[in-house]
Amino acid sequence: MRRLGGILLTFALAGGVAGCGGGGGEKSGLLPVPETFVVEGTSRLTDPFGDLDLESRELPDDAVLVGAEYEVALGRYGVATELTEEAVRELRLRGQAQAAPWLAGDGREFLLLHLTERDQRERALSNRFPKAAVLVDGEARELGETALLPNAVVVVSVPAGSDAVLAVTEGGQTQSISIRTGKLVGPSPKPVAPRTTAPTAGRPVASGSVRLADYVAVPRRDPGMGWDALIDVDVEVVLRESDEKRGAAPDGALWARVGVKLHANPTRVNFKIDLARSLTIKTAAGQVLRIPAGTTVTVPNYQAPGSTLTVPVTWSEAFRVPAGTRKLSVTYRTRATVAGNDGRKEAFERRDTRNTGTITLK
């Protein structure tokens, strides 16, 4: 059931739905956000704006940017002149010191964008994030490295009725796409071509996955309080005869493309996980698929009361395995450094949960 009440957003679509007017008038005692305002959030809902009983508009299926190592699919957009405390919580928005409600100000409005995940991805997961920014009147407002992941929400302040452009740069080449129309625009509208020197990945020979979890706790520290986190780890393995980066496998061998996705319930601390020491993957024959030493991923805190999970952090690599490989054992135990919002390092305790599993490749 859609939630009613408490979400008092003045919301309108491009083209002028009644009530949008000329921007959010200032309320008594409240100041509008800066004109350079941009925040990021996350929602796993198909229509996060509609779930809040807000009107939204679905963008075309081809509203997608595809690079050599990334895919960005635009799902829906909407416009609001005010973001209430409950709306900020539901959309898990972060990065703004000013307490909600947030007002766009006279003659301005918030442009909201929700990114989705394509049913069939054309690119393997990459642990390298492209540079991303939102352009408003030609001026760039940089986004964080996880802003382009599926389920991300981006909110930016624009002049009422104006468009904003999402720009993604990879290898010195930039692609840009309109948030209101989903159409490619400058400065470099031609899609980035995949690397021509690497063959495309062959059809999967076999695949399988497992979900593990680790319960960790940051002890209480006066005058603050402790934080518990359940870190979920999804591991997927796909066997192929050839890999986009590695080429064809030698005779008697296959490429095992390992994809790792981590997320956790939000806390007020950040976990910088040493993935090489935390995750162990072995074949039934005893071969260890060694993650390169020093590989780290950060599960950030989003400080969003009521949130259930953070945006997933991903990592991927291909390993050569014998062609007959069909079972792997996977173990995850968190090794990490933890820091609070003030940058102060924290200690943490592990409490075993679903730490070990088996992947059967079929």
mmCIF file of C-alpha atoms in Angstrom:
data_model
loop_
_atom_site.group_PDB
_atom_site.id
_atom_site.type_symbol
_atom_site.label_atom_id
_atom_site.label_comp_id
_atom_site.label_asym_id
_atom_site.label_seq_id
_atom_site.Cartn_x
_atom_site.Cartn_y
_atom_site.Cartn_z
ATOM 1 C CA MET A 1 0.000 0.000 0.000
ATOM 2 C CA ARG A 2 1.366 3.392 -0.900
ATOM 3 C CA ARG A 3 2.120 5.621 2.037
ATOM 4 C CA LEU A 4 -0.100 8.669 2.367
ATOM 5 C CA GLY A 5 0.448 11.688 4.529
ATOM 6 C CA GLY A 6 3.670 12.976 5.985
ATOM 7 C CA ILE A 7 5.258 13.286 2.506
ATOM 8 C CA LEU A 8 4.350 16.876 1.811
ATOM 9 C CA LEU A 9 6.318 17.378 -1.372
ATOM 10 C CA THR A 10 5.178 19.943 -3.879
ATOM 11 C CA PHE A 11 5.792 17.823 -6.941
ATOM 12 C CA ALA A 12 5.346 18.518 -10.642
ATOM 13 C CA LEU A 13 6.510 17.099 -13.946
ATOM 14 C CA ALA A 14 8.309 18.919 -16.700
ATOM 15 C CA GLY A 15 5.924 20.862 -18.851
ATOM 16 C CA GLY A 16 4.184 22.485 -15.918
ATOM 17 C CA VAL A 17 1.853 20.399 -13.798
ATOM 18 C CA ALA A 18 -0.444 22.621 -11.774
ATOM 19 C CA GLY A 19 1.172 23.610 -8.484
ATOM 20 C CA CYS A 20 4.757 23.787 -9.748
ATOM 21 C CA GLY A 21 4.585 27.533 -10.164
ATOM 22 C CA GLY A 22 7.755 29.555 -10.121
ATOM 23 C CA GLY A 23 9.616 27.577 -7.471
ATOM 24 C CA GLY A 24 9.369 26.999 -3.726
ATOM 25 C CA GLY A 25 8.532 30.150 -1.821
ATOM 26 C CA GLU A 26 10.559 30.539 1.344
ATOM 27 C CA LYS A 27 8.790 29.409 4.505
ATOM 28 C CA SER A 28 9.022 31.243 7.772
ATOM 29 C CA GLY A 29 12.342 30.468 9.449
ATOM 30 C CA LEU A 30 13.628 28.293 6.591
ATOM 31 C CA LEU A 31 16.303 29.240 4.085
ATOM 32 C CA PRO A 32 16.516 27.721 0.596
ATOM 33 C CA VAL A 33 19.406 25.426 -0.257
ATOM 34 C CA PRO A 34 22.363 26.851 -2.226
ATOM 35 C CA GLU A 35 21.879 27.108 -5.976
ATOM 36 C CA THR A 36 24.783 24.667 -6.411
ATOM 37 C CA PHE A 37 22.855 22.027 -4.422
ATOM 38 C CA VAL A 38 23.310 18.359 -5.403
ATOM 39 C CA VAL A 39 22.767 15.270 -3.226
ATOM 40 C CA GLU A 40 22.791 11.525 -3.787
ATOM 41 C CA GLY A 41 20.616 8.773 -2.394
ATOM 42 C CA THR A 42 19.345 5.306 -3.143
ATOM 43 C CA SER A 43 16.109 3.393 -3.555
ATOM 44 C CA ARG A 44 15.572 -0.229 -4.508
ATOM 45 C CA LEU A 45 11.971 0.447 -5.533
ATOM 46 C CA THR A 46 10.976 0.337 -9.187
ATOM 47 C CA ASP A 47 9.207 3.678 -8.822
ATOM 48 C CA PRO A 48 10.472 5.363 -5.650
ATOM 49 C CA PHE A 49 8.632 8.602 -6.397
ATOM 50 C CA GLY A 50 5.330 6.854 -7.089
ATOM 51 C CA ASP A 51 5.717 4.772 -3.926
ATOM 52 C CA LEU A 52 5.664 8.075 -2.062
ATOM 53 C CA ASP A 53 2.432 8.987 -3.881
ATOM 54 C CA LEU A 54 4.346 11.458 -6.017
ATOM 55 C CA GLU A 55 3.905 11.804 -9.732
ATOM 56 C CA SER A 56 6.871 10.736 -11.820
ATOM 57 C CA ARG A 57 7.700 10.177 -15.453
ATOM 58 C CA GLU A 58 9.369 7.094 -16.865
ATOM 59 C CA LEU A 59 12.247 7.720 -19.232
ATOM 60 C CA PRO A 60 12.625 5.814 -22.541
ATOM 61 C CA ASP A 61 14.162 2.341 -22.574
ATOM 62 C CA ASP A 62 17.079 3.674 -24.618
ATOM 63 C CA ALA A 63 17.983 6.297 -21.981
ATOM 64 C CA VAL A 64 21.262 4.487 -21.414
ATOM 65 C CA LEU A 65 24.946 5.356 -21.511
ATOM 66 C CA VAL A 66 27.254 2.444 -22.364
ATOM 67 C CA GLY A 67 31.014 2.727 -22.003
ATOM 68 C CA ALA A 68 33.871 0.283 -22.194
ATOM 69 C CA GLU A 69 33.460 -0.672 -18.536
ATOM 70 C CA TYR A 70 30.189 0.890 -17.367
ATOM 71 C CA GLU A 71 26.478 1.074 -18.041
ATOM 72 C CA VAL A 72 24.164 3.786 -16.742
ATOM 73 C CA ALA A 73 20.419 3.341 -17.244
ATOM 74 C CA LEU A 74 18.043 6.221 -16.428
ATOM 75 C CA GLY A 75 14.718 5.065 -15.014
ATOM 76 C CA ARG A 76 12.467 7.956 -13.928
ATOM 77 C CA TYR A 77 12.637 11.644 -13.160
ATOM 78 C CA GLY A 78 10.492 14.137 -11.306
ATOM 79 C CA VAL A 79 10.443 17.709 -10.038
ATOM 80 C CA ALA A 80 9.812 19.079 -6.534
ATOM 81 C CA THR A 81 10.044 22.489 -4.935
ATOM 82 C CA GLU A 82 10.376 21.107 -1.404
ATOM 83 C CA LEU A 83 11.868 17.960 0.114
ATOM 84 C CA THR A 84 10.504 17.132 3.555
ATOM 85 C CA GLU A 85 12.305 15.225 6.279
ATOM 86 C CA GLU A 86 10.316 12.081 5.512
ATOM 87 C CA ALA A 87 11.047 12.340 1.792
ATOM 88 C CA VAL A 88 14.763 12.715 2.523
ATOM 89 C CA ARG A 89 14.585 9.611 4.691
ATOM 90 C CA GLU A 90 12.622 7.517 2.181
ATOM 91 C CA LEU A 91 14.973 8.407 -0.679
ATOM 92 C CA ARG A 92 18.018 8.028 1.627
ATOM 93 C CA LEU A 93 19.452 11.331 0.505
ATOM 94 C CA ARG A 94 22.839 12.317 1.910
ATOM 95 C CA GLY A 95 25.530 14.923 1.479
ATOM 96 C CA GLN A 96 23.679 18.021 2.700
ATOM 97 C CA ALA A 97 24.511 19.489 6.102
ATOM 98 C CA GLN A 98 21.360 21.601 6.267
ATOM 99 C CA ALA A 99 18.551 19.803 8.085
ATOM 100 C CA ALA A 100 15.366 18.960 6.174
ATOM 101 C CA PRO A 101 12.959 20.212 4.990
ATOM 102 C CA TRP A 102 14.889 21.514 2.004
ATOM 103 C CA LEU A 103 13.462 24.359 -0.074
ATOM 104 C CA ALA A 104 14.547 24.963 -3.652
ATOM 105 C CA GLY A 105 13.867 28.703 -3.369
ATOM 106 C CA ASP A 106 12.034 31.251 -5.506
ATOM 107 C CA GLY A 107 12.301 30.527 -9.213
ATOM 108 C CA ARG A 108 14.044 27.184 -8.636
ATOM 109 C CA GLU A 109 13.123 23.529 -8.236
ATOM 110 C CA PHE A 110 14.674 20.140 -7.483
ATOM 111 C CA LEU A 111 15.185 17.783 -10.414
ATOM 112 C CA LEU A 112 15.159 14.158 -9.229
ATOM 113 C CA LEU A 113 16.624 11.201 -11.144
ATOM 114 C CA HIS A 114 16.425 7.467 -10.392
ATOM 115 C CA LEU A 115 18.862 5.029 -12.036
ATOM 116 C CA THR A 116 17.935 1.404 -12.705
ATOM 117 C CA GLU A 117 19.618 -1.856 -13.645
ATOM 118 C CA ARG A 118 19.143 -3.248 -17.148
ATOM 119 C CA ASP A 119 17.643 -6.715 -17.474
ATOM 120 C CA GLN A 120 20.572 -7.797 -19.605
ATOM 121 C CA ARG A 121 23.845 -6.048 -18.990
ATOM 122 C CA GLU A 122 26.301 -5.714 -21.872
ATOM 123 C CA ARG A 123 29.305 -5.130 -19.632
ATOM 124 C CA ALA A 124 30.937 -7.177 -16.891
ATOM 125 C CA LEU A 125 31.211 -5.638 -13.439
ATOM 126 C CA SER A 126 34.190 -3.335 -12.977
ATOM 127 C CA ASN A 127 35.837 -2.096 -9.816
ATOM 128 C CA ARG A 128 36.749 1.156 -11.565
ATOM 129 C CA PHE A 129 34.173 3.933 -11.446
ATOM 130 C CA PRO A 130 33.980 6.529 -14.223
ATOM 131 C CA LYS A 131 33.944 10.213 -13.347
ATOM 132 C CA ALA A 132 30.408 11.611 -13.176
ATOM 133 C CA ALA A 133 28.890 15.071 -12.852
ATOM 134 C CA VAL A 134 25.589 16.877 -13.329
ATOM 135 C CA LEU A 135 25.748 19.916 -15.623
ATOM 136 C CA VAL A 136 23.381 22.818 -14.907
ATOM 137 C CA ASP A 137 23.674 25.763 -17.298
ATOM 138 C CA GLY A 138 27.040 24.334 -18.371
ATOM 139 C CA GLU A 139 28.467 24.277 -14.848
ATOM 140 C CA ALA A 140 29.519 20.887 -13.461
ATOM 141 C CA ARG A 141 28.563 19.567 -10.036
ATOM 142 C CA GLU A 142 30.636 16.479 -9.351
ATOM 143 C CA LEU A 143 29.057 13.273 -8.061
ATOM 144 C CA GLY A 144 30.505 10.581 -5.822
ATOM 145 C CA GLU A 145 32.001 7.401 -7.239
ATOM 146 C CA THR A 146 28.912 5.308 -6.381
ATOM 147 C CA ALA A 147 26.385 7.763 -7.843
ATOM 148 C CA LEU A 148 26.065 5.762 -11.088
ATOM 149 C CA LEU A 149 25.259 2.396 -9.517
ATOM 150 C CA PRO A 150 21.805 0.888 -10.107
ATOM 151 C CA ASN A 151 19.146 2.147 -7.661
ATOM 152 C CA ALA A 152 20.979 5.451 -7.124
ATOM 153 C CA VAL A 153 18.994 8.681 -6.762
ATOM 154 C CA VAL A 154 20.419 12.092 -7.733
ATOM 155 C CA VAL A 155 18.748 15.377 -6.769
ATOM 156 C CA VAL A 156 19.968 18.702 -8.140
ATOM 157 C CA SER A 157 18.719 22.292 -7.893
ATOM 158 C CA VAL A 158 17.873 23.925 -11.236
ATOM 159 C CA PRO A 159 16.045 27.043 -12.427
ATOM 160 C CA ALA A 160 12.340 26.216 -12.643
ATOM 161 C CA GLY A 161 11.606 24.346 -15.868
ATOM 162 C CA SER A 162 15.280 23.936 -16.790
ATOM 163 C CA ASP A 163 16.989 20.696 -17.730
ATOM 164 C CA ALA A 164 20.150 19.189 -16.288
ATOM 165 C CA VAL A 165 22.621 16.878 -18.004
ATOM 166 C CA LEU A 166 24.282 13.775 -16.592
ATOM 167 C CA ALA A 167 27.866 13.592 -17.886
ATOM 168 C CA VAL A 168 30.076 10.497 -17.568
ATOM 169 C CA THR A 169 33.775 10.527 -18.449
ATOM 170 C CA GLU A 170 35.855 7.414 -19.103
ATOM 171 C CA GLY A 171 39.325 7.387 -20.592
ATOM 172 C CA GLY A 172 39.108 11.075 -21.431
ATOM 173 C CA GLN A 173 35.878 10.664 -23.432
ATOM 174 C CA THR A 174 32.613 12.087 -22.128
ATOM 175 C CA GLN A 175 29.035 11.042 -22.795
ATOM 176 C CA SER A 176 26.116 13.229 -21.732
ATOM 177 C CA ILE A 177 22.401 12.570 -21.428
ATOM 178 C CA SER A 178 19.402 14.778 -20.644
ATOM 179 C CA ILE A 179 17.712 13.997 -17.324
ATOM 180 C CA ARG A 180 14.300 15.246 -18.534
ATOM 181 C CA THR A 181 14.253 13.533 -21.951
ATOM 182 C CA GLY A 182 16.739 10.675 -21.698
ATOM 183 C CA LYS A 183 18.299 11.751 -25.011
ATOM 184 C CA LEU A 184 22.028 11.927 -25.697
ATOM 185 C CA VAL A 185 23.407 15.470 -25.841
ATOM 186 C CA GLY A 186 26.830 17.152 -25.972
ATOM 187 C CA PRO A 187 29.663 17.463 -25.327
ATOM 188 C CA SER A 188 30.318 13.998 -26.763
ATOM 189 C CA PRO A 189 27.040 12.284 -27.696
ATOM 190 C CA LYS A 190 28.665 9.369 -29.556
ATOM 191 C CA PRO A 191 28.738 6.314 -27.243
ATOM 192 C CA VAL A 192 32.149 5.147 -26.106
ATOM 193 C CA ALA A 193 33.095 2.050 -28.089
ATOM 194 C CA PRO A 194 34.165 -1.082 -26.223
ATOM 195 C CA ARG A 195 37.831 -1.989 -26.473
ATOM 196 C CA THR A 196 38.401 -3.393 -29.920
ATOM 197 C CA THR A 197 41.525 -5.322 -28.895
ATOM 198 C CA ALA A 198 39.641 -7.610 -26.536
ATOM 199 C CA PRO A 199 37.257 -10.303 -27.764
ATOM 200 C CA THR A 200 33.701 -10.363 -26.520
ATOM 201 C CA ALA A 201 32.926 -12.796 -23.747
ATOM 202 C CA GLY A 202 31.802 -16.202 -24.882
ATOM 203 C CA ARG A 203 28.561 -17.826 -23.843
ATOM 204 C CA PRO A 204 28.488 -19.059 -20.241
ATOM 205 C CA VAL A 205 29.527 -22.670 -19.840
ATOM 206 C CA ALA A 206 28.188 -22.779 -16.276
ATOM 207 C CA SER A 207 27.354 -20.347 -13.497
ATOM 208 C CA GLY A 208 26.313 -20.212 -9.862
ATOM 209 C CA SER A 209 26.116 -17.899 -6.879
ATOM 210 C CA VAL A 210 25.959 -17.758 -3.098
ATOM 211 C CA ARG A 211 25.021 -15.145 -0.490
ATOM 212 C CA LEU A 212 27.047 -14.855 2.712
ATOM 213 C CA ALA A 213 26.717 -12.468 5.632
ATOM 214 C CA ASP A 214 28.817 -11.201 8.511
ATOM 215 C CA TYR A 215 27.469 -9.507 11.615
ATOM 216 C CA VAL A 216 29.854 -6.877 12.962
ATOM 217 C CA ALA A 217 29.449 -4.468 15.855
ATOM 218 C CA VAL A 218 31.188 -1.211 16.758
ATOM 219 C CA PRO A 219 31.211 -0.977 20.577
ATOM 220 C CA ARG A 220 29.639 1.932 22.392
ATOM 221 C CA ARG A 221 31.859 4.997 22.757
ATOM 222 C CA ASP A 222 30.707 7.846 24.995
ATOM 223 C CA PRO A 223 29.205 10.295 24.305
ATOM 224 C CA GLY A 224 28.049 8.359 21.227
ATOM 225 C CA MET A 225 26.441 4.991 20.824
ATOM 226 C CA GLY A 226 27.597 1.798 19.198
ATOM 227 C CA TRP A 227 26.573 0.612 15.754
ATOM 228 C CA ASP A 228 25.747 -2.851 14.455
ATOM 229 C CA ALA A 229 26.003 -3.808 10.798
ATOM 230 C CA LEU A 230 25.020 -6.909 8.874
ATOM 231 C CA ILE A 231 27.275 -7.015 5.816
ATOM 232 C CA ASP A 232 25.749 -9.049 2.981
ATOM 233 C CA VAL A 233 28.128 -10.498 0.378
ATOM 234 C CA ASP A 234 26.845 -11.876 -2.941
ATOM 235 C CA VAL A 235 29.369 -13.873 -4.956
ATOM 236 C CA GLU A 236 28.617 -14.956 -8.535
ATOM 237 C CA VAL A 237 30.889 -17.127 -10.674
ATOM 238 C CA VAL A 238 30.444 -17.537 -14.441
ATOM 239 C CA LEU A 239 32.590 -19.952 -16.480
ATOM 240 C CA ARG A 240 33.367 -18.987 -20.078
ATOM 241 C CA GLU A 241 35.716 -20.161 -22.803
ATOM 242 C CA SER A 242 36.722 -16.549 -23.506
ATOM 243 C CA ASP A 243 36.716 -13.334 -21.489
ATOM 244 C CA GLU A 244 36.415 -9.703 -22.633
ATOM 245 C CA LYS A 245 39.706 -8.781 -20.968
ATOM 246 C CA ARG A 246 41.612 -12.075 -20.892
ATOM 247 C CA GLY A 247 40.849 -13.429 -24.345
ATOM 248 C CA ALA A 248 40.412 -17.154 -25.099
ATOM 249 C CA ALA A 249 41.230 -19.629 -22.340
ATOM 250 C CA PRO A 250 44.036 -22.162 -22.989
ATOM 251 C CA ASP A 251 43.140 -25.755 -23.875
ATOM 252 C CA GLY A 252 41.719 -27.609 -20.883
ATOM 253 C CA ALA A 253 40.921 -24.392 -19.023
ATOM 254 C CA LEU A 254 38.088 -21.877 -18.645
ATOM 255 C CA TRP A 255 37.825 -18.347 -17.345
ATOM 256 C CA ALA A 256 35.925 -18.032 -14.064
ATOM 257 C CA ARG A 257 34.579 -14.491 -13.903
ATOM 258 C CA VAL A 258 33.982 -13.729 -10.217
ATOM 259 C CA GLY A 259 31.615 -10.887 -9.363
ATOM 260 C CA VAL A 260 31.300 -9.670 -5.773
ATOM 261 C CA LYS A 261 28.579 -7.359 -4.475
ATOM 262 C CA LEU A 262 28.610 -6.022 -0.905
ATOM 263 C CA HIS A 263 26.042 -3.974 0.954
ATOM 264 C CA ALA A 264 25.025 -3.397 4.557
ATOM 265 C CA ASN A 265 22.471 -1.676 6.705
ATOM 266 C CA PRO A 266 23.515 1.983 7.044
ATOM 267 C CA THR A 267 25.370 3.041 10.197
ATOM 268 C CA ARG A 268 27.254 6.136 11.296
ATOM 269 C CA VAL A 269 30.587 4.516 10.511
ATOM 270 C CA ASN A 270 32.372 3.562 7.287
ATOM 271 C CA PHE A 271 33.797 0.084 6.721
ATOM 272 C CA LYS A 272 36.873 -0.009 4.452
ATOM 273 C CA ILE A 273 37.007 -3.733 3.775
ATOM 274 C CA ASP A 274 40.229 -5.520 2.841
ATOM 275 C CA LEU A 275 38.614 -7.821 0.308
ATOM 276 C CA ALA A 276 41.760 -9.882 -0.300
ATOM 277 C CA ARG A 277 41.900 -10.856 3.392
ATOM 278 C CA SER A 278 38.148 -11.062 3.968
ATOM 279 C CA LEU A 279 37.016 -13.263 1.059
ATOM 280 C CA THR A 280 38.446 -16.712 0.251
ATOM 281 C CA ILE A 281 37.340 -18.670 -2.834
ATOM 282 C CA LYS A 282 38.603 -22.200 -3.525
ATOM 283 C CA THR A 283 37.801 -24.795 -6.156
ATOM 284 C CA ALA A 284 36.966 -28.351 -5.085
ATOM 285 C CA ALA A 285 40.461 -29.317 -6.254
ATOM 286 C CA GLY A 286 42.019 -26.867 -3.789
ATOM 287 C CA GLN A 287 42.938 -24.021 -6.175
ATOM 288 C CA VAL A 288 42.631 -20.645 -4.462
ATOM 289 C CA LEU A 289 41.244 -17.819 -6.597
ATOM 290 C CA ARG A 290 43.445 -15.164 -5.066
ATOM 291 C CA ILE A 291 42.089 -11.640 -4.930
ATOM 292 C CA PRO A 292 45.010 -9.234 -5.499
ATOM 293 C CA ALA A 293 46.581 -8.076 -2.238
ATOM 294 C CA GLY A 294 45.530 -4.571 -1.294
ATOM 295 C CA THR A 295 42.114 -4.789 -2.955
ATOM 296 C CA THR A 296 39.744 -2.753 -0.777
ATOM 297 C CA VAL A 297 36.105 -1.727 -1.050
ATOM 298 C CA THR A 298 34.322 0.803 1.134
ATOM 299 C CA VAL A 299 30.803 0.261 2.437
ATOM 300 C CA PRO A 300 29.844 3.847 3.333
ATOM 301 C CA ASN A 301 27.397 5.093 5.927
ATOM 302 C CA TYR A 302 24.426 7.039 4.621
ATOM 303 C CA GLN A 303 23.069 8.317 7.944
ATOM 304 C CA ALA A 304 19.506 7.710 6.781
ATOM 305 C CA PRO A 305 17.154 6.715 9.627
ATOM 306 C CA GLY A 306 14.819 3.946 8.546
ATOM 307 C CA SER A 307 17.032 2.781 5.666
ATOM 308 C CA THR A 308 17.504 -0.945 5.234
ATOM 309 C CA LEU A 309 20.516 -1.283 2.918
ATOM 310 C CA THR A 310 23.233 0.807 1.325
ATOM 311 C CA VAL A 311 23.880 0.958 -2.404
ATOM 312 C CA PRO A 312 25.879 -2.189 -3.276
ATOM 313 C CA VAL A 313 29.621 -1.927 -3.881
ATOM 314 C CA THR A 314 30.915 -4.222 -6.627
ATOM 315 C CA TRP A 315 34.190 -5.884 -7.626
ATOM 316 C CA SER A 316 35.024 -8.310 -10.446
ATOM 317 C CA GLU A 317 37.959 -10.337 -11.748
ATOM 318 C CA ALA A 318 38.586 -13.347 -14.028
ATOM 319 C CA PHE A 319 40.575 -16.409 -12.941
ATOM 320 C CA ARG A 320 41.830 -19.347 -15.015
ATOM 321 C CA VAL A 321 40.495 -22.682 -13.745
ATOM 322 C CA PRO A 322 40.447 -26.268 -15.050
ATOM 323 C CA ALA A 323 37.635 -26.913 -17.526
ATOM 324 C CA GLY A 324 36.058 -29.492 -15.201
ATOM 325 C CA THR A 325 35.584 -27.045 -12.313
ATOM 326 C CA ARG A 326 32.013 -27.234 -10.996
ATOM 327 C CA LYS A 327 32.173 -26.526 -7.258
ATOM 328 C CA LEU A 328 33.770 -23.781 -5.207
ATOM 329 C CA SER A 329 33.819 -23.062 -1.484
ATOM 330 C CA VAL A 330 33.477 -19.446 -0.367
ATOM 331 C CA THR A 331 34.278 -17.966 3.044
ATOM 332 C CA TYR A 332 33.831 -14.357 4.144
ATOM 333 C CA ARG A 333 35.083 -12.837 7.413
ATOM 334 C CA THR A 334 35.285 -9.071 7.672
ATOM 335 C CA ARG A 335 38.776 -7.602 7.866
ATOM 336 C CA ALA A 336 38.445 -3.835 7.709
ATOM 337 C CA THR A 337 39.284 -0.454 9.115
ATOM 338 C CA VAL A 338 36.365 1.501 10.526
ATOM 339 C CA ALA A 339 36.047 5.265 10.894
ATOM 340 C CA GLY A 340 33.305 7.466 12.280
ATOM 341 C CA ASN A 341 31.911 10.628 10.752
ATOM 342 C CA ASP A 342 34.596 12.634 12.550
ATOM 343 C CA GLY A 343 37.347 10.541 10.914
ATOM 344 C CA ARG A 344 38.220 8.873 14.196
ATOM 345 C CA LYS A 345 39.099 5.210 13.847
ATOM 346 C CA GLU A 346 36.867 2.720 15.626
ATOM 347 C CA ALA A 347 37.307 -0.855 16.780
ATOM 348 C CA PHE A 348 34.783 -3.508 15.769
ATOM 349 C CA GLU A 349 33.809 -7.021 16.740
ATOM 350 C CA ARG A 350 32.778 -9.905 14.476
ATOM 351 C CA ARG A 351 29.865 -12.144 15.331
ATOM 352 C CA ASP A 352 29.705 -15.147 12.983
ATOM 353 C CA THR A 353 26.588 -15.638 10.886
ATOM 354 C CA ARG A 354 26.391 -17.128 7.373
ATOM 355 C CA ASN A 355 30.131 -16.942 6.690
ATOM 356 C CA THR A 356 30.702 -20.056 4.560
ATOM 357 C CA GLY A 357 28.924 -21.405 1.497
ATOM 358 C CA THR A 358 29.305 -23.510 -1.636
ATOM 359 C CA ILE A 359 28.798 -22.463 -5.243
ATOM 360 C CA THR A 360 27.655 -25.235 -7.573
ATOM 361 C CA LEU A 361 28.184 -24.297 -11.220
ATOM 362 C CA LYS A 362 25.447 -25.524 -13.548
#
